[in-house]
Amino acid sequence: MTTTAERIPVLQPLSTGIEIPGHGRGSRPGYLPATPRTVLWGRLPCADDSPVLSINAGESLWIDTVSHEGILEDQGRDPVTFFGGHGVPSSDVLHDAVRVAAEVPRDPLGDGPHVVTGPIEIRGARVGDVLTITVLDLELRTGYGIVSNRHGRGALPVEFPVGGSLDPVSILCTVDAPVWPSGGASVGGSRTNGASGTGAFPSVASGAVLTGSIAAGPGDRRRVRFPLRPFLGTMGVAVAGTERAHSVPPGPRTLWGETEELLIPIGLDVDLGEAMRQATRGAIALLTDAGMDPTHAYAYLSAAGDFAVSQVVDRVSGVHGKIRKADLVELLEEPGVGAWAPSCPATGRRRGGLRSTPRRRATATRQVTRGHIVLRDKTSHGNEIGERYAIAIASGSVKVRTGG
């Protein structure tokens, strides 16, 4: 366990009068608390679950989330007693966590551990629409959190806990380490978008986006069973209609996110290698949709792409890529047009984007000089075209013969 309670005030539910940035003290507009009525424990929402809140595309709201740590059966299902045994005063235990532990049913043999707030309905969203979800802000609700290694999960479930011990062991300590929060939404699963990050997801149920569980950890390093929780976050949601989704990569399983600097293709599978392949295919789809030849996109990813393991916590592993938007600066259009520019959180409208240039069959010679790649494509019509992609890579001159 890690605690910084002396520096971070406890942020109880808004109904207690705690002031939330952007709202008056005790006010409740655009706010979804975590209560026994608004959470699910141990499972994700499905199409048969009624939404606990409905909002319009372009609106934002604050969402409370709570941790399962301290309320699970092997911890006594009593967070006041559990955390009190480690020196946390009862006033610092979240009231909503106490209520969830006491009132929400859970089958420890069949249900998972996580508490999920929602689902939230996006009015007008249809199956096949693309939902863009931006995490606008995140606030820690407590000054303590838990990292646990248990349940036969994680990267090395056979080797840890050491000796295969099933007896709970809790250690309270103070640590000083950077923390990057991440939020999960819709079919995104465990992902790495933090504050100011945007995720784009295919809508799999009319009017519904599934949200709720926000975690924190040191960047891409999601290895141990449970990261730190809980948070209060604010999230903006927009439905990308046909006029704004013309450059969405095809395929219902294509997942991606974006920040101000990055495009983030996502791969999810029980096999980590297949998750990597999915993320790579998604990255190629993003680049080819922006007008790059698939062969060039594949070569670009080899030269300047960056992929990382998102998580190996659950049965489904995750891999995400990082494509720097600055690398594609020569494809940027004028502000106000296109598909891949930073989002306006409140409306989902774009401030610029990548041109959807015609895709070409080509045989290309790639020359790398002074941090730039110059592509000279010979199209099927025999016209030689030169395009420059500003790609930040090492200086030098390398020629690669590629076939399109």
Coordinates of C-alpha atoms in Angstrom, one line a residue:
M1 CA 0.0 0.0 0.0
T2 CA 1.1 3.6 -0.6
T3 CA -0.2 6.5 1.4
T4 CA 0.1 10.3 0.9
A5 CA -2.8 11.1 3.1
E6 CA -0.9 14.0 4.7
R7 CA -0.8 15.8 1.3
I8 CA -4.0 14.8 -0.5
P9 CA -7.4 15.7 1.1
V10 CA -10.1 13.0 1.0
L11 CA -12.7 13.8 -1.7
Q12 CA -16.0 12.4 -0.4
P13 CA -19.1 12.3 -2.7
L14 CA -20.2 15.7 -3.9
S15 CA -23.4 15.4 -2.0
T16 CA -21.4 16.0 1.2
G17 CA -20.6 19.5 0.0
I18 CA -17.1 19.0 -1.2
E19 CA -16.3 21.7 -3.8
I20 CA -15.5 20.3 -7.3
P21 CA -13.5 22.3 -9.8
G22 CA -16.0 23.9 -12.2
H23 CA -19.0 23.5 -9.9
G24 CA -20.2 25.4 -6.9
R25 CA -20.0 23.9 -3.4
G26 CA -22.5 21.2 -3.1
S27 CA -23.9 21.6 -6.5
R28 CA -24.8 18.6 -8.7
P29 CA -24.9 19.6 -12.4
G30 CA -23.1 17.1 -14.7
Y31 CA -22.3 14.8 -11.8
L32 CA -22.6 11.0 -11.5
P33 CA -21.8 9.7 -7.9
A34 CA -20.9 6.1 -7.2
T35 CA -23.8 4.7 -5.2
P36 CA -25.3 1.2 -4.9
R37 CA -27.8 2.3 -7.6
T38 CA -25.2 3.6 -10.1
V39 CA -22.5 0.9 -9.9
L40 CA -22.0 -2.7 -10.9
W41 CA -19.6 -4.8 -8.9
G42 CA -17.8 -7.7 -10.6
R43 CA -19.1 -7.3 -14.1
L44 CA -19.3 -4.9 -17.0
P45 CA -22.6 -3.4 -18.2
C46 CA -24.3 -5.1 -21.1
A47 CA -27.0 -4.1 -23.6
D48 CA -29.7 -5.3 -21.2
D49 CA -28.6 -2.9 -18.4
S50 CA -30.6 0.3 -18.1
P51 CA -28.5 3.5 -18.2
V52 CA -28.1 5.2 -14.8
L53 CA -27.7 8.6 -16.6
S54 CA -28.4 10.0 -20.0
I55 CA -26.4 12.9 -21.6
N56 CA -26.2 14.5 -25.0
A57 CA -23.2 14.3 -27.3
G58 CA -20.8 17.1 -26.5
E59 CA -21.7 17.3 -22.9
S60 CA -19.3 16.6 -20.0
L61 CA -19.8 15.4 -16.5
W62 CA -18.0 14.4 -13.3
I63 CA -17.9 10.7 -12.4
D64 CA -17.0 9.3 -9.0
T65 CA -15.3 5.9 -9.0
V66 CA -14.4 3.7 -6.1
S67 CA -11.8 1.0 -5.5
H68 CA -12.6 -2.6 -4.8
E69 CA -9.6 -2.7 -2.5
G70 CA -10.6 -2.8 1.1
I71 CA -14.1 -4.1 0.3
L72 CA -13.4 -7.6 -1.1
E73 CA -14.3 -10.7 0.9
D74 CA -10.7 -11.6 1.8
Q75 CA -10.3 -8.1 3.2
G76 CA -13.4 -8.5 5.4
R77 CA -15.7 -6.5 3.1
D78 CA -15.5 -3.7 5.6
P79 CA -13.2 -0.8 4.4
V80 CA -13.4 1.1 7.7
T81 CA -12.0 -1.8 9.6
F82 CA -9.6 -2.9 6.9
F83 CA -8.0 0.6 6.3
G84 CA -8.3 1.4 10.0
G85 CA -6.1 -1.5 10.8
H86 CA -3.4 0.2 8.7
G87 CA -3.7 3.6 10.3
V88 CA -6.2 5.2 8.0
P89 CA -8.9 7.1 10.1
S90 CA -12.5 6.3 9.4
S91 CA -13.1 9.9 8.2
D92 CA -10.6 9.2 5.3
V93 CA -12.5 6.1 4.1
L94 CA -14.9 6.9 1.2
H95 CA -18.5 6.8 2.2
D96 CA -19.6 5.4 -1.1
A97 CA -17.1 2.5 -0.7
V98 CA -18.7 1.7 2.6
R99 CA -22.2 1.6 1.1
V100 CA -21.1 -0.5 -1.9
A101 CA -19.5 -3.1 0.4
A102 CA -22.6 -3.3 2.5
E103 CA -25.4 -3.1 -0.2
V104 CA -24.2 -4.3 -3.6
P105 CA -24.4 -8.1 -4.2
R106 CA -21.3 -9.9 -5.5
D107 CA -20.5 -13.6 -6.0
P108 CA -16.9 -14.1 -5.1
L109 CA -16.7 -17.3 -7.1
G110 CA -18.0 -16.0 -10.4
D111 CA -17.7 -12.2 -10.4
G112 CA -14.7 -10.0 -10.9
P113 CA -13.3 -7.6 -8.4
H114 CA -13.8 -4.2 -10.0
V115 CA -16.5 -1.6 -9.2
V116 CA -17.8 0.1 -12.4
T117 CA -19.8 3.3 -12.5
G118 CA -22.5 3.3 -15.1
P119 CA -23.6 2.7 -17.8
I120 CA -24.2 6.1 -19.3
E121 CA -26.4 6.6 -22.3
I122 CA -25.4 9.0 -25.1
R123 CA -28.6 10.2 -26.6
G124 CA -28.8 9.6 -30.4
A125 CA -25.8 7.2 -30.5
R126 CA -26.5 4.3 -32.8
V127 CA -24.8 0.9 -33.4
G128 CA -21.8 1.6 -35.7
D129 CA -21.3 5.2 -34.6
V130 CA -17.9 6.2 -33.3
L131 CA -17.8 7.6 -29.8
T132 CA -15.0 9.9 -29.0
I133 CA -14.4 10.1 -25.2
T134 CA -12.0 12.6 -23.7
V135 CA -10.9 12.5 -20.1
L136 CA -10.8 16.2 -19.2
D137 CA -9.5 16.1 -15.7
L138 CA -8.8 13.6 -12.9
E139 CA -8.7 14.2 -9.1
L140 CA -7.5 11.8 -6.5
R141 CA -10.2 11.1 -4.0
T142 CA -7.9 9.6 -1.3
G143 CA -4.4 10.0 -0.2
Y144 CA -3.8 6.2 -0.2
G145 CA -4.0 3.3 -2.6
I146 CA -3.2 -0.3 -3.0
V147 CA -1.0 -2.4 -5.3
S148 CA -1.8 -6.1 -4.8
N149 CA -0.5 -9.3 -6.2
R150 CA -3.1 -12.0 -5.9
H151 CA -5.7 -14.2 -7.5
G152 CA -3.3 -16.0 -9.8
R153 CA -3.2 -13.1 -12.2
G154 CA -0.6 -10.7 -13.5
A155 CA 2.6 -11.2 -15.5
L156 CA 4.0 -14.0 -13.4
P157 CA 1.1 -15.7 -11.6
V158 CA 3.0 -18.9 -11.0
E159 CA 6.1 -17.2 -9.5
F160 CA 4.3 -14.6 -7.4
P161 CA 3.3 -14.5 -4.6
V162 CA 6.5 -16.2 -3.6
G163 CA 5.8 -19.8 -2.6
G164 CA 2.2 -19.6 -3.8
S165 CA 1.0 -18.3 -0.5
L166 CA -2.7 -17.4 -0.4
D167 CA -2.6 -15.7 3.0
P168 CA -3.2 -12.0 2.7
V169 CA -0.2 -9.8 3.7
S170 CA -0.7 -6.0 3.8
I171 CA 2.2 -3.6 4.3
L172 CA 1.5 0.2 4.9
C173 CA 4.3 2.5 3.7
T174 CA 4.8 6.0 2.4
V175 CA 6.2 6.2 -1.1
D176 CA 7.1 9.1 -3.4
A177 CA 6.7 8.2 -7.1
P178 CA 5.0 9.8 -10.1
V179 CA 1.5 8.6 -10.9
W180 CA -0.3 8.7 -14.2
P181 CA -4.0 7.9 -14.1
S182 CA -5.8 6.0 -16.8
G183 CA -9.4 5.6 -17.6
G184 CA -11.4 2.7 -19.2
A185 CA -14.5 3.2 -21.2
S186 CA -16.8 1.4 -23.6
V187 CA -15.1 -1.5 -25.3
G188 CA -11.7 0.1 -24.6
G189 CA -10.9 -2.3 -21.7
S190 CA -7.7 -1.6 -19.8
R191 CA -6.2 1.4 -21.5
T192 CA -3.6 4.1 -21.0
N193 CA -5.4 7.3 -21.8
G194 CA -5.0 9.8 -18.9
A195 CA -6.2 13.4 -18.5
S196 CA -6.5 15.1 -21.9
G197 CA -6.5 11.8 -23.6
T198 CA -9.2 10.9 -26.1
G199 CA -10.4 7.4 -27.0
A200 CA -12.5 6.5 -30.1
F201 CA -14.7 3.4 -29.9
P202 CA -17.2 1.7 -32.1
S203 CA -20.7 1.9 -30.5
V204 CA -21.9 -1.7 -29.9
A205 CA -25.2 -0.8 -28.3
S206 CA -27.7 1.9 -29.3
G207 CA -27.3 5.0 -27.0
A208 CA -24.9 3.5 -24.6
V209 CA -21.3 4.1 -23.6
L210 CA -19.9 2.0 -20.8
T211 CA -17.6 3.7 -18.3
G212 CA -16.4 3.7 -14.8
S213 CA -13.2 2.3 -13.6
I214 CA -10.2 4.7 -13.4
A215 CA -6.8 3.6 -12.1
A216 CA -3.3 5.1 -11.7
G217 CA 0.1 3.7 -12.0
P218 CA 3.6 4.5 -13.2
G219 CA 3.0 5.1 -16.9
D220 CA 3.0 1.9 -19.1
R221 CA 3.9 -0.4 -16.3
R222 CA 0.7 -2.2 -15.5
R223 CA 2.0 -5.6 -14.3
V224 CA 0.9 -6.3 -10.8
R225 CA -2.7 -7.4 -10.3
F226 CA -4.3 -4.2 -9.1
P227 CA -3.2 -0.6 -9.7
L228 CA -4.0 2.4 -7.5
R229 CA -7.5 3.6 -7.2
P230 CA -9.9 5.5 -6.8
F231 CA -10.5 8.8 -8.7
L232 CA -13.0 11.3 -9.4
G233 CA -12.9 12.3 -13.1
T234 CA -14.6 14.4 -15.6
M235 CA -15.2 13.0 -19.1
G236 CA -16.5 14.6 -22.3
V237 CA -18.3 12.5 -24.9
A238 CA -19.1 13.2 -28.5
V239 CA -20.7 11.0 -31.3
A240 CA -18.7 11.3 -34.5
G241 CA -21.4 11.2 -37.2
T242 CA -20.8 10.5 -40.8
E243 CA -19.6 14.1 -41.5
R244 CA -16.9 13.7 -38.9
A245 CA -16.1 10.0 -39.2
H246 CA -15.1 9.9 -42.9
S247 CA -11.5 8.9 -41.9
V248 CA -12.4 6.3 -39.3
P249 CA -10.4 3.1 -40.1
P250 CA -12.7 0.3 -41.2
G251 CA -13.6 -2.6 -39.1
P252 CA -15.7 -2.9 -36.0
R253 CA -12.7 -4.1 -33.9
T254 CA -10.4 -1.2 -34.7
L255 CA -9.7 0.7 -31.4
W256 CA -7.6 3.8 -31.1
G257 CA -7.1 6.9 -28.9
E258 CA -5.4 10.2 -29.3
T259 CA -3.8 12.9 -27.3
E260 CA -2.6 16.4 -28.4
E261 CA 0.6 14.8 -29.5
L262 CA -0.2 11.1 -30.3
L263 CA -2.4 8.7 -32.2
I264 CA -2.7 5.5 -30.1
P265 CA -3.7 2.3 -31.9
I266 CA -4.8 -0.4 -29.4
G267 CA -4.7 -4.2 -29.6
L268 CA -6.5 -6.5 -27.1
D269 CA -6.3 -10.3 -27.0
V270 CA -5.7 -13.2 -24.7
D271 CA -2.5 -13.8 -26.6
L272 CA 0.0 -10.9 -26.2
G273 CA 1.5 -11.6 -29.6
E274 CA -1.9 -11.3 -31.2
A275 CA -2.6 -8.1 -29.3
M276 CA 0.7 -6.7 -30.7
R277 CA -0.4 -7.7 -34.2
Q278 CA -3.8 -6.1 -33.7
A279 CA -2.2 -2.9 -32.6
T280 CA 0.2 -2.9 -35.6
R281 CA -2.7 -3.5 -38.0
G282 CA -4.6 -0.6 -36.3
A283 CA -1.6 1.6 -36.7
I284 CA -1.3 0.8 -40.4
A285 CA -5.1 1.5 -40.8
L286 CA -4.7 4.9 -39.2
L287 CA -1.7 5.8 -41.4
T288 CA -3.2 4.5 -44.6
D289 CA -6.5 6.3 -43.8
A290 CA -4.4 9.5 -43.7
G291 CA -3.1 8.8 -47.2
M292 CA 0.1 6.8 -46.6
D293 CA 0.7 3.7 -48.6
P294 CA 0.3 0.6 -46.5
T295 CA 3.9 -0.5 -47.3
H296 CA 5.2 2.9 -46.3
A297 CA 3.1 2.8 -43.2
Y298 CA 4.6 -0.6 -42.2
A299 CA 8.1 0.7 -42.9
Y300 CA 7.4 3.9 -40.9
L301 CA 6.3 1.9 -37.9
S302 CA 9.6 -0.1 -38.1
A303 CA 11.6 3.1 -38.2
A304 CA 9.7 5.4 -35.8
G305 CA 6.8 3.6 -34.3
D306 CA 6.7 2.9 -30.5
F307 CA 4.7 0.1 -29.0
A308 CA 4.3 -0.8 -25.4
V309 CA 2.4 -3.4 -23.3
S310 CA -0.6 -1.7 -21.8
Q311 CA -1.4 -4.5 -19.3
V312 CA -1.0 -8.2 -18.6
V313 CA -3.2 -8.0 -15.5
D314 CA -6.3 -9.8 -16.8
R315 CA -6.9 -12.7 -19.1
V316 CA -7.0 -10.2 -22.0
S317 CA -3.6 -8.5 -22.6
G318 CA -3.2 -5.1 -24.2
V319 CA -0.7 -3.4 -26.4
H320 CA -0.8 0.2 -27.5
G321 CA 1.2 2.0 -30.1
K322 CA 2.3 5.7 -30.2
I323 CA 2.3 7.5 -33.5
R324 CA 3.6 11.1 -33.2
K325 CA 1.4 13.5 -34.9
A326 CA 4.4 15.7 -35.5
D327 CA 5.8 13.0 -37.8
L328 CA 2.8 13.5 -40.1
V329 CA 2.9 17.3 -40.1
E330 CA 3.1 17.5 -43.9
L331 CA -0.3 15.8 -44.1
L332 CA -2.0 18.4 -41.9
E333 CA -4.8 20.4 -43.4
E334 CA -5.9 23.9 -42.6
P335 CA -7.6 24.3 -39.1
G336 CA -11.2 23.2 -39.0
V337 CA -11.1 20.4 -41.5
G338 CA -10.1 16.7 -41.2
A339 CA -10.2 13.8 -38.9
W340 CA -7.0 13.7 -36.8
A341 CA -6.4 16.9 -34.9
P342 CA -6.8 17.6 -31.2
S343 CA -10.4 17.4 -30.1
C344 CA -12.4 20.2 -28.6
P345 CA -13.5 18.4 -25.4
A346 CA -16.9 20.1 -25.0
T347 CA -18.1 19.5 -28.5
G348 CA -16.0 16.8 -30.1
R349 CA -15.3 19.1 -33.0
R350 CA -11.8 19.1 -34.5
R351 CA -9.4 21.9 -34.8
G352 CA -7.6 20.5 -37.8
G353 CA -6.7 17.1 -39.3
L354 CA -5.0 14.8 -41.7
R355 CA -5.8 14.9 -45.4
S356 CA -7.4 11.8 -46.8
T357 CA -5.1 11.7 -49.9
P358 CA -5.7 9.0 -52.5
R359 CA -4.0 5.7 -51.7
R360 CA -1.5 4.5 -54.3
R361 CA 0.1 1.3 -55.5
A362 CA 3.8 2.1 -55.5
T363 CA 7.3 0.9 -55.7
A364 CA 9.3 3.3 -53.5
T365 CA 12.9 4.2 -52.7
R366 CA 13.0 5.4 -49.2
Q367 CA 15.9 7.8 -48.4
V368 CA 16.5 8.9 -44.8
T369 CA 18.3 12.2 -44.5
R370 CA 18.7 14.6 -41.6
G371 CA 15.7 13.3 -39.7
H372 CA 13.3 13.3 -42.7
I373 CA 12.0 10.5 -44.9
V374 CA 11.4 11.4 -48.5
L375 CA 9.1 9.1 -50.4
R376 CA 9.2 9.0 -54.1
D377 CA 6.2 7.0 -55.3
K378 CA 5.8 5.8 -58.8
T379 CA 2.1 5.3 -59.2
S380 CA 0.3 2.8 -61.4
H381 CA -0.1 5.7 -64.0
G382 CA 3.6 6.2 -64.2
N383 CA 3.6 9.6 -62.6
E384 CA 6.5 10.2 -60.2
I385 CA 5.4 12.0 -57.0
G386 CA 7.5 13.3 -54.2
E387 CA 6.1 13.7 -50.7
R388 CA 8.0 14.6 -47.5
Y389 CA 7.0 13.2 -44.1
A390 CA 8.7 15.0 -41.2
I391 CA 9.8 12.0 -39.2
A392 CA 12.1 12.5 -36.2
I393 CA 14.7 9.8 -36.5
A394 CA 18.4 9.6 -36.5
S395 CA 20.5 11.4 -39.1
G396 CA 22.0 9.4 -41.9
S397 CA 21.2 8.1 -45.3
V398 CA 19.5 4.7 -45.7
K399 CA 17.8 3.4 -48.8
V400 CA 15.2 0.7 -48.6
R401 CA 13.6 -0.8 -51.7
T402 CA 9.9 -1.5 -51.0
G403 CA 7.2 -3.0 -53.1
G404 CA 3.6 -1.7 -52.8

